[in-house]
Amino acid sequence: MAEQYIKIKAVNLNNNCPECYSTEGLKLTFKQKFIETNFYKSITSDIKYEMDCSTCNMPIYPVKWTQDIERVFEYHKRGFTPKQASTHLKKATWLVIITGIFIALSVTAGILFYTL
């Protein structure tokens, strides 16, 4: 089962980086969980937020956020609309379902034919 997060939205921020104090490299990324198996693909409602600085190449964890960064984060979080959670069945699933129905119908028909 392959679980991964797909990037939905990325926003460049003008706030100071808490590590290098640069105002140009801070980026906030919104990611949504995506699951793919042999039988289905699914987008879940699990959202992940990441912030990093491209100037100092460091991830910025929420512990180091300033009040300004938190305000900007809350603003962008309110404006963010994730993709709707959904599940898509693959061809293998449909083959298993149709085969199961066919077997159930043939067994039922065999039982009915044998009892008559």
C-alpha positions in Angstrom: 0.0 0.0 0.0 1.6 3.2 -1.2 0.8 6.2 1.0 2.1 9.6 0.0 1.2 13.2 0.4 0.5 15.2 -2.7 1.1 18.9 -2.8 -2.1 20.9 -3.1 -1.0 24.4 -2.5 2.3 26.2 -1.9 2.5 29.8 -0.7 5.6 32.0 -0.5 5.7 34.1 2.7 7.3 37.5 3.4 7.9 36.8 7.0 11.4 36.5 8.6 12.8 33.0 8.8 13.4 32.1 12.4 16.7 30.4 11.5 18.4 32.7 9.0 16.2 35.9 9.3 15.8 36.1 5.6 12.5 37.5 4.2 12.6 35.8 0.8 12.8 32.1 1.3 10.0 31.1 3.6 7.4 28.8 1.9 4.3 27.2 3.4 3.1 23.9 1.7 -0.3 22.2 2.1 -0.3 18.5 1.4 -3.1 15.9 1.3 -2.8 12.2 1.9 -3.1 9.9 -1.2 -3.3 6.1 -0.9 -2.8 3.8 -3.9 -3.1 0.0 -3.8 -3.7 -2.7 -6.4 -7.4 -2.4 -5.9 -8.1 1.3 -5.4 -6.9 4.9 -5.3 -8.0 7.2 -2.4 -7.7 10.8 -1.4 -8.2 11.1 2.3 -9.1 14.1 4.4 -5.7 14.0 6.2 -4.0 17.4 5.7 -0.3 18.0 6.4 1.3 21.5 6.7 5.0 22.1 6.1 7.1 25.2 6.2 10.6 25.5 5.1 13.2 28.1 4.1 14.9 27.9 0.7 17.6 30.3 1.8 19.0 28.2 4.6 17.4 24.9 3.4 15.9 24.2 6.9 12.4 22.9 7.8 10.7 25.4 10.1 8.7 23.5 12.8 5.7 25.0 14.6 7.8 25.3 17.8 10.0 28.0 16.2 7.1 30.0 14.6 6.7 33.6 15.7 3.3 35.2 16.3 3.5 36.8 12.8 4.1 33.5 11.2 1.2 31.9 13.1 -1.1 34.7 12.0 -0.1 34.3 8.4 -0.5 30.5 8.7 -4.0 30.8 10.2 -4.9 33.2 7.4 -3.8 30.8 4.6 -5.3 27.8 6.5 -8.7 29.5 6.4 -8.4 30.2 2.7 -7.2 26.6 1.9 -9.8 24.3 0.4 -8.6 20.6 0.2 -9.7 18.2 -2.4 -12.8 16.2 -1.5 -12.1 12.8 0.0 -12.8 10.1 -2.6 -12.1 6.6 -3.6 -11.7 5.2 -7.1 -11.9 1.5 -7.7 -9.4 0.0 -10.2 -10.1 -2.6 -12.9 -8.8 -5.5 -10.7 -11.5 -4.7 -8.1 -14.3 -4.7 -10.7 -13.0 -8.0 -12.0 -13.1 -9.5 -8.5 -16.6 -8.2 -7.9 -18.0 -9.4 -11.2 -16.3 -12.8 -10.8 -17.8 -13.1 -7.3 -21.2 -12.3 -8.5 -20.9 -14.7 -11.4 -19.8 -17.5 -9.1 -22.6 -16.8 -6.6 -25.2 -16.8 -9.5 -23.8 -20.1 -11.0 -23.8 -21.8 -7.5 -27.4 -20.6 -6.9 -28.5 -21.8 -10.4 -26.8 -25.2 -9.8 -28.6 -25.6 -6.4 -31.9 -24.7 -8.0 -31.4 -27.1 -10.9 -30.3 -29.9 -8.6 -33.3 -29.6 -6.4 -35.8 -29.7 -9.3 
